[in-house]
XYZ file of C-alpha atoms in Angstrom:
741
model
C -12.268 28.523 14.659
C -9.227 26.536 15.735
C -6.296 26.737 13.169
C -4.488 23.483 14.311
C -5.699 21.145 11.455
C -4.038 23.376 8.797
C -0.970 22.575 6.871
C 2.392 23.874 7.969
C 3.642 26.344 5.374
C 7.026 26.824 7.016
C 9.447 24.470 8.262
C 12.987 25.492 9.249
C 15.653 22.835 9.094
C 19.306 22.932 9.930
C 21.601 21.523 7.018
C 23.715 19.275 9.293
C 23.359 15.562 8.329
C 24.317 12.447 10.530
C 25.468 9.515 8.460
C 25.020 6.317 10.401
C 27.366 3.554 10.190
C 26.508 0.829 7.743
C 26.278 -2.335 9.845
C 26.907 -5.443 7.502
C 26.229 -7.990 10.106
C 22.940 -9.850 9.693
C 21.382 -11.037 12.976
C 17.968 -12.047 14.183
C 17.243 -8.490 14.845
C 17.360 -7.711 11.255
C 15.258 -10.782 9.758
C 12.274 -8.435 9.345
C 14.071 -5.723 7.485
C 12.525 -6.799 4.186
C 9.007 -6.896 4.718
C 8.156 -6.384 8.464
C 10.749 -3.417 9.380
C 8.940 -0.994 11.568
C 10.197 1.396 13.870
C 7.361 2.399 16.064
C 5.195 3.211 13.120
C 7.974 4.540 11.070
C 8.992 2.027 8.587
C 12.672 2.008 7.891
C 12.741 -0.390 4.955
C 15.755 -1.067 3.058
C 16.107 -2.730 -0.259
C 19.257 -3.506 -2.279
C 18.204 -3.387 -5.900
C 16.297 -0.887 -8.103
C 16.708 1.916 -5.818
C 16.236 2.384 -2.101
C 12.678 2.419 0.106
C 13.147 5.516 1.964
C 10.306 5.278 4.433
C 12.911 6.644 7.083
C 12.808 9.374 9.422
C 14.194 13.021 9.290
C 15.400 15.113 12.283
C 14.937 18.757 11.154
C 17.216 19.718 13.919
C 19.614 16.738 13.821
C 20.835 14.690 11.060
C 19.128 12.566 8.383
C 20.140 9.369 6.492
C 18.056 7.901 3.515
C 20.442 6.971 0.669
C 19.061 6.759 -2.743
C 21.567 4.076 -3.853
C 24.234 1.857 -2.142
C 26.477 4.915 -1.662
C 26.162 6.582 1.685
C 25.522 10.238 0.896
C 27.638 12.936 2.265
C 25.951 15.601 4.330
C 25.516 18.046 1.852
C 24.022 15.622 -0.692
C 21.444 14.214 1.818
C 20.529 17.856 2.962
C 20.022 19.046 -0.867
C 18.122 15.703 -1.601
C 15.260 16.232 0.863
C 11.963 18.110 0.027
C 9.420 19.603 2.284
C 6.097 19.477 0.477
C 5.161 22.748 2.453
C 7.857 24.422 0.596
C 6.005 23.758 -2.734
C 3.619 26.542 -3.764
C 0.100 25.041 -4.510
C -1.301 26.164 -7.873
C -4.388 25.600 -10.114
C -2.071 24.830 -12.823
C 0.662 22.118 -13.078
C 4.079 23.759 -11.814
C 6.698 21.112 -11.582
C 9.785 21.515 -9.571
C 12.734 19.160 -8.828
C 12.183 17.174 -5.500
C 13.100 14.203 -3.322
C 16.487 13.727 -5.229
C 17.373 11.393 -2.341
C 15.220 8.814 -3.919
C 17.045 9.066 -6.907
C 17.229 11.644 -9.981
C 14.720 13.158 -12.112
C 11.627 13.279 -9.883
C 9.466 16.427 -10.133
C 6.749 17.376 -7.682
C 3.611 19.667 -7.913
C 0.790 20.623 -5.758
C -2.340 20.918 -7.984
C -5.243 22.970 -6.254
C -8.737 21.654 -6.945
C -12.064 22.431 -5.480
C -12.923 20.485 -2.231
C -16.506 20.871 -3.386
C -16.907 20.438 -7.093
C -20.335 22.082 -6.728
C -18.482 25.116 -5.391
C -16.089 25.629 -8.273
C -12.913 27.825 -7.442
C -13.717 30.144 -10.535
C -16.717 31.310 -8.841
C -15.370 32.600 -5.551
C -11.842 32.675 -4.144
C -13.389 31.754 -0.870
C -14.473 28.419 -1.866
C -12.413 25.628 0.072
C -9.466 24.171 -1.818
C -7.652 20.763 -1.937
C -3.916 20.729 -2.878
C -3.033 17.625 -4.385
C 0.529 16.176 -3.893
C 1.850 14.886 -7.063
C 5.157 13.117 -7.991
C 6.228 13.047 -11.640
C 8.978 10.477 -12.920
C 9.557 11.639 -16.261
C 10.296 9.140 -19.011
C 13.537 9.402 -21.351
C 14.165 12.005 -23.671
C 12.231 14.712 -22.047
C 13.349 18.383 -22.048
C 12.231 21.557 -20.401
C 9.645 21.835 -23.154
C 6.422 20.364 -21.756
C 5.408 19.256 -25.317
C 8.382 16.739 -25.125
C 6.323 14.769 -22.551
C 4.018 12.094 -23.510
C 0.123 12.711 -24.104
C -1.001 10.934 -21.212
C 1.091 9.993 -18.148
C 0.693 6.601 -16.429
C -1.331 7.552 -13.084
C -0.903 5.123 -10.346
C -2.775 4.401 -7.118
C -1.327 1.740 -4.749
C -4.695 0.985 -2.886
C -5.925 1.563 0.717
C -8.032 3.414 0.767
C -5.616 5.935 2.238
C -2.355 4.827 0.265
C 0.139 7.244 -0.586
C 0.467 7.405 -4.514
C 3.174 9.984 -4.095
C 5.272 7.900 -2.073
C 4.584 4.798 -4.072
C 5.892 6.835 -7.176
C 9.094 7.804 -5.248
C 9.821 4.225 -4.570
C 8.648 2.475 -7.774
C 8.043 4.643 -10.576
C 11.400 3.782 -12.114
C 10.464 0.213 -11.693
C 7.177 0.805 -13.693
C 9.168 2.375 -16.383
C 11.331 -0.565 -16.660
C 8.375 -2.696 -17.106
C 6.060 -0.678 -19.290
C 8.565 1.451 -21.110
C 11.244 4.013 -20.238
C 9.581 6.515 -22.291
C 6.554 6.478 -20.226
C 5.856 9.494 -17.722
C 4.619 8.136 -14.430
C 2.554 10.110 -11.846
C 1.704 9.133 -8.400
C -0.687 11.153 -6.304
C -1.964 11.425 -2.776
C -5.802 11.390 -2.928
C -7.494 13.986 -0.902
C -7.300 13.594 2.948
C -4.261 11.485 2.320
C -0.397 11.812 2.929
C 0.959 15.034 1.831
C -2.334 16.258 0.092
C -3.901 19.128 2.309
C -6.007 19.364 4.235
C -5.447 15.883 5.883
C -8.047 13.573 7.076
C -6.242 13.705 10.642
C -8.469 13.095 13.592
C -5.396 13.545 15.820
C -4.368 16.925 14.539
C -2.833 19.119 17.230
C -1.446 22.569 17.508
C 2.265 23.031 18.369
C 3.328 22.283 21.942
C 4.574 25.192 24.123
C 7.725 23.627 24.722
C 8.630 23.699 21.054
C 7.380 20.289 19.914
C 5.926 20.582 16.285
C 2.268 20.079 16.439
C 2.303 17.121 13.794
C 4.840 15.440 16.110
C 2.475 16.191 19.005
C -0.340 14.558 17.078
C 2.011 11.500 16.171
C 2.799 10.772 19.664
C -0.875 10.953 20.589
C -1.734 8.654 17.785
C 1.033 6.059 18.746
C -0.175 6.415 22.434
C -3.691 5.566 21.679
C -2.677 2.658 19.328
C -0.447 1.167 21.782
C -2.958 1.407 24.542
C -5.202 -0.962 22.554
C -2.622 -3.625 21.806
C -3.539 -5.845 24.764
C -7.232 -5.901 23.494
C -6.099 -8.281 20.717
C -8.293 -9.545 17.816
C -12.081 -9.679 18.168
C -12.290 -13.135 19.449
C -9.105 -13.045 21.725
C -11.343 -12.985 24.734
C -15.036 -12.649 25.591
C -14.693 -8.822 26.143
C -12.311 -7.944 23.134
C -15.156 -7.282 20.542
C -16.858 -4.756 23.129
C -13.557 -3.052 23.677
C -12.764 -2.775 19.908
C -16.218 -1.462 19.226
C -15.804 1.138 22.000
C -12.425 2.167 20.630
C -13.793 2.587 17.108
C -16.818 4.614 18.566
C -14.086 6.700 20.402
C -12.393 7.382 17.270
C -15.416 8.156 15.502
C -16.143 10.954 18.113
C -12.735 12.254 17.783
C -12.942 12.590 14.107
C -16.309 14.297 14.572
C -15.038 17.118 16.777
C -12.251 18.009 14.189
C -14.932 17.759 11.417
C -17.327 20.066 13.450
C -14.507 22.639 13.506
C -14.753 23.247 9.705
C -18.462 22.625 9.204
C -19.212 22.562 5.495
C -15.481 23.228 4.721
C -14.371 20.201 6.413
C -12.179 17.523 4.171
C -13.846 14.803 6.118
C -17.108 15.569 4.262
C -15.487 15.465 0.744
C -13.186 12.607 0.796
C -15.176 10.054 -0.830
C -14.116 8.213 -3.949
C -16.379 9.988 -6.401
C -14.608 13.059 -5.312
C -11.112 11.596 -5.851
C -12.171 10.314 -9.341
C -13.024 13.935 -10.139
C -9.554 14.766 -8.891
C -8.099 12.526 -11.404
C -10.072 14.154 -14.104
C -8.631 17.342 -13.036
C -5.072 16.042 -13.238
C -5.382 14.722 -16.674
C -7.043 18.233 -17.784
C -4.105 19.913 -15.961
C -1.589 17.862 -17.801
C -3.162 18.722 -21.186
C -3.030 22.265 -20.245
C 0.631 22.166 -19.150
C 1.691 20.249 -22.227
C -0.229 22.994 -24.240
C 0.571 21.460 -27.665
C -2.395 19.275 -28.500
C -1.005 17.240 -31.401
C 2.420 16.174 -30.026
C 2.908 12.429 -29.988
C 4.875 10.693 -27.222
C 8.289 8.685 -28.378
C 7.822 5.174 -29.329
C 8.283 2.605 -26.430
C 11.412 0.852 -26.591
C 9.960 -2.145 -24.601
C 8.147 -4.852 -26.662
C 5.438 -7.109 -25.303
C 6.532 -10.720 -24.615
C 4.506 -13.838 -24.551
C 1.579 -12.464 -25.997
C -0.156 -14.576 -28.852
C -1.616 -11.652 -30.947
C -3.769 -14.161 -32.591
C -5.858 -14.773 -29.396
C -6.344 -11.175 -28.373
C -8.656 -8.376 -29.556
C -7.304 -5.553 -31.019
C -8.935 -2.071 -30.449
C -9.074 -0.299 -33.655
C -7.691 2.792 -34.275
C -8.205 4.655 -30.896
C -4.523 5.021 -30.376
C -4.707 8.625 -28.943
C -5.047 8.749 -25.258
C -4.700 12.540 -25.023
C -7.203 13.854 -22.656
C -7.775 10.638 -21.324
C -6.706 8.675 -18.318
C -4.101 6.031 -18.584
C -4.144 4.441 -15.216
C -2.835 1.338 -13.214
C -4.698 0.812 -9.900
C -4.075 -1.863 -7.132
C -6.538 -3.123 -4.713
C -8.736 -0.204 -3.436
C -7.288 1.768 -6.646
C -9.511 -0.724 -8.829
C -12.609 0.853 -7.109
C -11.136 4.086 -7.680
C -10.440 3.307 -11.356
C -13.878 1.650 -11.984
C -15.560 4.519 -10.289
C -13.713 7.076 -12.694
C -14.685 4.774 -15.591
C -18.457 4.796 -14.673
C -18.495 8.586 -14.024
C -16.444 9.622 -17.198
C -16.771 6.604 -19.491
C -15.598 8.788 -22.417
C -12.262 9.623 -20.709
C -10.968 6.163 -20.367
C -7.658 5.801 -22.282
C -6.072 2.864 -20.799
C -7.222 1.423 -17.229
C -5.693 -1.442 -15.703
C -7.406 -2.598 -12.475
C -5.427 -5.102 -10.662
C -6.564 -7.159 -7.483
C -10.243 -6.148 -7.775
C -12.479 -5.151 -5.084
C -16.137 -6.298 -5.089
C -17.675 -2.913 -5.779
C -21.078 -3.938 -4.660
C -19.961 -5.268 -1.341
C -17.599 -2.377 -0.582
C -20.514 -0.034 -0.308
C -22.417 -2.390 2.161
C -22.124 -2.237 5.904
C -19.185 -4.569 6.149
C -16.905 -5.926 3.192
C -17.186 -9.425 4.657
C -16.677 -11.622 1.663
C -13.168 -10.316 0.708
C -11.218 -12.867 2.616
C -12.747 -15.807 0.872
C -9.175 -17.064 -0.303
C -7.184 -16.228 2.842
C -7.200 -19.740 4.237
C -6.285 -21.436 1.033
C -3.219 -19.059 0.694
C -2.012 -19.888 4.162
C -2.376 -23.688 3.659
C 0.048 -22.945 0.789
C 2.590 -21.986 3.628
C 3.004 -25.530 4.460
C 3.270 -26.989 1.091
C 6.128 -24.396 0.105
C 7.928 -24.803 3.380
C 8.057 -28.673 3.149
C 8.948 -28.422 -0.256
C 11.829 -25.998 0.441
C 13.374 -28.345 3.044
C 15.980 -26.833 4.685
C 15.677 -23.461 2.936
C 12.701 -22.895 5.285
C 13.839 -22.128 8.627
C 10.701 -23.874 10.152
C 11.177 -27.099 8.453
C 12.475 -30.131 10.268
C 13.850 -33.200 8.636
C 11.211 -35.403 7.264
C 8.521 -32.859 7.790
C 5.297 -33.399 5.746
C 3.031 -30.208 5.081
C 0.826 -31.640 7.824
C 3.623 -31.738 10.290
C 4.438 -28.238 9.805
C 0.827 -27.103 10.120
C 0.444 -29.003 13.453
C 3.615 -27.487 14.733
C 2.465 -23.989 13.863
C -1.075 -24.706 15.335
C 0.804 -25.811 18.541
C 2.470 -22.672 18.717
C -0.605 -20.572 18.283
C -2.336 -22.401 20.981
C 0.471 -22.172 23.405
C 0.572 -18.192 22.738
C -3.172 -18.029 23.305
C -2.834 -19.423 26.667
C 0.316 -17.752 27.608
C 2.023 -14.845 25.709
C 5.681 -14.758 25.145
C 7.640 -12.669 27.391
C 10.309 -10.909 25.523
C 13.243 -8.663 27.016
C 14.482 -6.961 23.844
C 18.060 -6.937 23.388
C 20.082 -4.000 25.021
C 16.642 -2.551 26.172
C 15.529 -2.920 29.871
C 11.783 -3.124 29.223
C 9.516 -6.204 28.905
C 7.180 -6.889 25.960
C 4.347 -9.631 25.403
C 3.932 -11.182 22.325
C 0.469 -12.655 21.745
C -1.320 -14.998 19.447
C -2.930 -12.028 17.876
C 0.433 -10.590 17.016
C 1.351 -13.614 15.201
C -1.956 -13.931 13.555
C -1.880 -10.152 12.272
C 1.873 -10.875 11.179
C 0.749 -13.965 9.072
C -2.225 -12.180 7.559
C 0.150 -9.504 6.383
C 2.300 -11.967 4.771
C -0.550 -13.399 2.675
C -0.369 -10.410 0.456
C 2.750 -11.357 -0.884
C 3.837 -14.863 -0.268
C 6.834 -15.107 -2.324
C 8.358 -12.021 -0.449
C 6.958 -12.723 3.057
C 6.710 -16.464 3.688
C 10.410 -16.854 4.185
C 10.294 -13.958 6.812
C 7.357 -15.514 8.499
C 9.053 -18.906 8.735
C 12.171 -17.153 10.572
C 9.728 -15.431 13.033
C 8.054 -18.864 13.658
C 11.546 -20.351 14.171
C 12.518 -17.607 16.485
C 9.602 -18.114 18.769
C 10.467 -21.806 18.905
C 13.976 -21.118 19.742
C 13.176 -18.421 22.296
C 15.133 -15.785 20.239
C 12.405 -13.093 19.999
C 14.537 -10.921 22.199
C 16.927 -10.535 19.237
C 14.058 -9.372 16.892
C 11.867 -6.933 18.977
C 13.108 -3.533 19.735
C 12.271 -1.075 22.421
C 8.474 -0.211 22.313
C 9.282 3.362 23.219
C 12.242 4.589 20.954
C 13.785 7.752 22.153
C 13.696 9.165 18.464
C 10.141 10.265 19.431
C 11.536 12.907 21.745
C 12.645 15.136 19.044
C 10.709 16.848 16.115
C 10.579 14.476 13.029
C 9.886 14.997 9.413
C 8.252 11.996 7.801
C 7.939 11.050 4.213
C 4.471 10.451 4.883
C 2.549 11.419 8.274
C 0.067 9.138 9.279
C -3.632 10.051 8.928
C -7.079 8.551 9.170
C -8.050 8.419 5.392
C -8.552 4.921 5.372
C -11.468 5.174 7.926
C -12.744 8.558 6.652
C -12.969 7.431 2.802
C -14.089 3.754 3.513
C -16.829 4.858 5.985
C -17.885 7.763 3.644
C -18.160 5.403 0.731
C -20.962 3.223 2.491
C -24.301 3.283 0.796
C -25.544 1.416 3.873
C -24.209 2.369 7.131
C -22.988 0.032 9.863
C -24.990 0.783 13.116
C -25.282 -2.349 15.334
C -25.092 -3.419 18.767
C -22.780 -5.963 20.018
C -25.027 -8.921 19.410
C -25.355 -7.690 15.787
C -21.571 -7.539 15.444
C -20.993 -10.978 17.066
C -23.257 -12.428 14.436
C -21.535 -10.773 11.679
C -18.303 -12.073 13.016
C -19.505 -15.601 13.162
C -20.837 -15.551 9.754
C -17.558 -14.266 8.376
C -15.752 -16.836 10.380
C -17.647 -19.629 8.594
C -15.556 -19.154 5.501
C -12.172 -17.876 6.970
C -10.200 -18.190 10.016
C -8.627 -14.668 9.298
C -12.056 -13.152 10.076
C -10.772 -11.837 13.521
C -8.230 -9.813 11.787
C -10.181 -8.720 8.784
C -13.244 -7.255 10.860
C -11.255 -4.729 12.445
C -9.750 -3.118 9.513
C -10.603 0.635 8.880
C -13.656 0.255 6.620
C -15.269 -2.601 8.589
C -15.797 -2.533 12.344
C -14.214 1.161 12.793
C -17.076 2.387 10.603
C -19.945 1.144 13.192
C -21.749 4.320 14.194
C -19.929 6.558 11.729
C -21.542 10.233 12.275
C -19.943 12.245 9.528
C -22.208 12.578 6.516
C -20.660 12.822 3.011
C -21.914 16.028 1.054
C -22.184 13.909 -2.086
C -24.351 10.723 -2.694
C -22.562 7.467 -2.404
C -21.651 5.485 -5.406
C -24.231 3.699 -7.197
C -22.311 0.151 -6.957
C -24.842 -2.066 -5.211
C -26.189 -5.790 -5.554
C -29.782 -4.456 -5.270
C -31.670 -5.519 -8.423
C -33.254 -1.826 -8.544
C -29.839 -0.415 -8.926
C -28.458 -2.927 -11.296
C -27.010 -1.198 -14.317
C -26.510 -2.063 -17.949
C -22.792 -2.642 -18.940
C -20.845 0.579 -18.960
C -19.596 1.569 -22.417
C -16.070 3.158 -22.028
C -14.083 4.827 -24.709
C -11.369 1.993 -24.457
C -11.996 -1.474 -22.821
C -10.943 -1.710 -19.087
C -8.326 -4.549 -18.230
C -9.047 -6.504 -15.004
C -6.190 -8.429 -13.637
C -6.536 -11.023 -10.613
C -4.543 -13.904 -8.940
C -6.173 -17.296 -8.780
C -6.052 -16.858 -4.765
C -5.967 -13.265 -3.398
C -6.324 -12.708 0.448
C -8.635 -9.647 0.185
C -9.561 -9.419 -3.409
C -10.739 -12.934 -4.569
C -10.963 -13.842 -8.335
C -14.653 -14.048 -8.052
C -14.773 -10.423 -7.375
C -12.739 -9.594 -10.619
C -15.118 -11.908 -12.602
C -18.099 -10.218 -11.209
C -16.785 -6.826 -11.950
C -15.680 -7.436 -15.421
C -19.348 -8.070 -16.352
C -20.120 -4.279 -15.486
C -17.862 -2.936 -18.343
C -18.556 -3.597 -22.127
C -15.574 -5.338 -23.844
C -13.482 -5.640 -20.676
C -10.768 -8.070 -20.768
C -9.459 -10.329 -17.759
C -6.181 -11.881 -16.985
C -6.089 -14.626 -14.320
C -2.561 -15.306 -12.992
C -2.211 -18.813 -11.250
C -0.503 -17.549 -8.101
C -1.256 -16.679 -4.477
C -1.136 -13.192 -3.261
C -2.568 -9.551 -3.549
C -2.591 -8.245 -7.068
C -0.612 -9.861 -9.864
C 2.571 -8.113 -8.967
C 2.866 -10.667 -6.091
C 4.465 -12.859 -8.505
C 6.732 -12.200 -11.610
C 5.159 -13.595 -14.835
C 6.408 -12.746 -18.196
C 2.966 -13.666 -19.461
C 1.360 -11.052 -17.508
C 4.130 -8.600 -18.187
C 3.585 -9.199 -21.814
C -0.161 -8.467 -21.613
C 0.305 -5.167 -19.642
C 2.904 -3.969 -22.237
C 0.568 -4.824 -24.983
C -2.372 -3.210 -23.392
C -0.680 0.095 -22.462
C 1.508 0.422 -25.531
C -0.254 -1.169 -28.617
C -3.921 -0.997 -27.367
C -4.115 -4.765 -27.393
C -7.059 -6.073 -25.131
C -7.361 -9.726 -24.185
C -10.617 -11.042 -25.421
C -13.642 -10.498 -23.283
C -14.488 -13.671 -21.030
C -16.871 -16.142 -22.037
C -18.852 -17.097 -18.813
C -20.580 -20.599 -18.284
C -21.602 -19.566 -14.652
C -20.594 -16.869 -12.109
C -17.326 -18.374 -11.591
C -16.711 -20.704 -14.633
C -15.966 -19.927 -18.281
C -13.096 -19.039 -20.529
C -10.680 -16.113 -20.069
C -7.070 -15.310 -20.433
C -4.769 -17.069 -17.879
C -0.929 -16.853 -17.204
C 1.219 -18.882 -14.974
C 3.756 -17.694 -12.312
C 7.361 -17.954 -12.803
C 8.260 -17.937 -8.992
C 7.448 -19.354 -5.784
C 8.650 -18.839 -2.110
C 12.098 -19.902 -1.388
C 12.591 -20.096 -5.358
C 12.257 -16.567 -6.689
C 14.145 -13.561 -8.010
C 14.663 -12.546 -4.395
C 17.689 -14.635 -4.572
C 18.855 -14.201 -0.967
C 17.962 -16.691 1.862
C 18.638 -16.447 5.429
C 20.405 -19.385 7.091
C 20.177 -19.528 11.033
C 23.596 -19.965 12.791
C 24.272 -21.599 16.113
C 25.219 -18.221 17.666
C 21.802 -16.883 16.910
C 22.794 -14.767 14.074
C 21.765 -15.388 10.419
C 23.899 -15.844 7.383
C 22.682 -14.486 4.165
C 23.245 -16.656 1.389
C 22.878 -15.810 -2.312
C 21.267 -18.692 -4.368
C 21.459 -18.549 -8.058
C 18.138 -19.649 -9.556
C 19.257 -18.537 -13.061
C 19.250 -21.919 -14.528
C 15.743 -22.401 -13.449
C 14.007 -18.998 -13.639
C 15.793 -17.304 -16.343
C 16.432 -20.453 -18.673
C 15.825 -19.335 -22.311
C 15.072 -15.817 -21.164
C 16.570 -12.743 -23.200
C 18.719 -10.105 -21.481
C 15.771 -7.542 -22.075
C 13.340 -9.935 -20.325
C 15.603 -10.391 -17.537
C 15.745 -6.824 -16.906
C 12.067 -6.559 -17.033
C 11.641 -9.320 -14.698
C 14.052 -7.946 -12.150
C 12.048 -4.748 -12.398
C 8.863 -6.558 -11.768
C 10.389 -8.324 -8.699
C 11.578 -5.157 -7.443
C 7.930 -3.770 -7.801
C 6.674 -6.743 -5.976
C 8.947 -6.200 -3.100
C 8.003 -2.614 -2.822
C 4.416 -3.297 -2.923
C 4.681 -5.760 -0.110
C 6.681 -3.145 1.815
C 4.010 -0.657 1.037
C 1.408 -2.915 2.228
C 3.209 -3.219 5.543
C 3.786 0.333 5.991
C 0.113 0.907 5.477
C -0.808 -1.717 8.214
C 1.639 -0.339 10.790
C -0.686 2.069 12.352
C -3.698 -0.389 12.155
C -1.944 -3.173 14.468
C 0.475 -2.059 17.024
C 2.329 -5.459 16.662
C 5.847 -5.724 18.106
C 6.843 -8.112 15.694
C 6.496 -5.408 13.033
C 9.092 -3.187 14.681
C 12.613 -2.811 13.606
C 15.799 -2.231 15.865
C 16.002 1.570 16.154
C 19.857 1.393 16.149
C 19.968 -0.395 12.706
C 19.295 3.131 11.179
C 20.762 5.468 13.875
C 23.847 3.434 14.528
C 25.087 3.407 18.165
C 24.538 7.057 18.760
C 21.115 6.906 20.504
C 19.128 9.908 20.853
C 17.599 10.668 24.203
C 15.025 13.220 25.653
C 17.505 15.042 27.431
C 20.405 15.324 24.823
C 20.016 16.078 21.296
């Protein structure tokens, strides 16, 4: 049996560190640094407040820079602050050790060993296959070395996907979450089985070490990038009369590649055990391991220092005295994380402590051949771009004097029509290689932006302006950065978990010819112009002809009347949350899923974007605090029809070009952009206390991090040159080459 998909247990590093120069000059080449900053699949995303987003790259044999604050670390600090997951010994008990101090102080990591197959428990045989879950803990305040000083239940988080790294999300966002829900709250992010730093990985490109000394992970990474790059010119499914056929062929090629790796391991293959029910079982294992680690059953956590705001306790339902969450799950799941949380609640209803499901997937349709109804709201959100740009006036770079929303829309449509006929030819600044930017590239960029309009619409406007001004050469970097000539160590290596999990979860498999696929696309396009983007996401078209059978039966979510279940009684009511318009998890899904759980509450936020964290709202924050810290659940909705009735609502306190992201970029005649700070305090923070201001800023930081996380997840799905970041912005002027390290 080939050993190459196995984890690497040893990784040698030289302690030398290069600290690149800090370039303070903002130019067109850095316009995408907030949301669309990508270096050939390695996101190098910076953020100026609430910590640093370190999706950077690391040269084991060279130097590494990823500061945890505005201060540039000295070499010894940067070297000491980095952690290799393979250096953490897996254990069937929680064994925490300090880690990733480069992201900030206090982080603890562990690798919890659980059965790959829960029908073959580890206590029956040491030979049974294992999964080592990667966990990141951000302890609350007043914790000591005594485990009993920790809270009875940590807040477990999942950022979505499927395939999203909860460990990485915790490293960048756990502190912000504590600033929202309470500084005494312990927060844990974990990588689900098959994902990120959890081993074994669901990696169809797994490769052995290269004879010339290139690490196997780097070999796999380069092969993956080569494959993805080769598909760029195919475009979206309707970009030509042969695009759908080519994309389908590429999906089937990936299926065969995954099957070959799966066959090497047979019944011990992670590909057969990565479905959502097994991840739910892993979450229960984490709950049990936490209880065992704390070891003192009657210790109560410290009282929260945060108080819920804007919650009228006369209009909410108080859950009687089930205050203890010991031995139960406390959880906040976003996007796919709502499916994961709901699956846990359906499998272990007596283990629900507090479960927040934010940005709710339609569980019934998720298990169908294609999740086609998810983009019901996407066009409505994109149409808001024109309204917000016109309202912002000169603050929107794409605005022209006297524009109405319709004027802006017409100009964007003309731009897209032009790119469909003739892609833009770009010669990147200081790099002698041509690049074509197509309408498909712009379309995928826009679709990514729908997830967080407040954070992304200003960036999209700047990109559109760059196209009109023929300045894309200052935005787009080299498509073949020389950093790939060296062994890299990434915070999260890419994998194929989204495809593996999504295809494994389907109760009804997708197995259709081109005519059938074309019919599905046309039906989807009837209610969204973004059907061409959505059809090719990892759990839709890429699942056509999926050959790997999961060992456990699919989830029982289903619209079929025979499978309809009575509402699930959980030990504590579930809280659902949704925006009024969500690009991939519409409000109607949340309303529908709320009916599946007895006593569940729901909050609708009048905003656009994916999950309620797309916008800062003191009202939503207050309800989250009340639910987690006081056990206060909004009243169950009263339905008049499937989409009408009475339920709790909140307003959004921000909008694009007028948010707590108080920096706007103003283009200058020389092609650069001047960053101006705009003080919205009088409007957004009027009458707000200092404590509320801090919470709102933390929520804003969480929103920005989530937007960046979504983009980093999509970077391997679409080889979009507009989502790259200029390599030298992180490496400085010293460029690495293949011939001279």
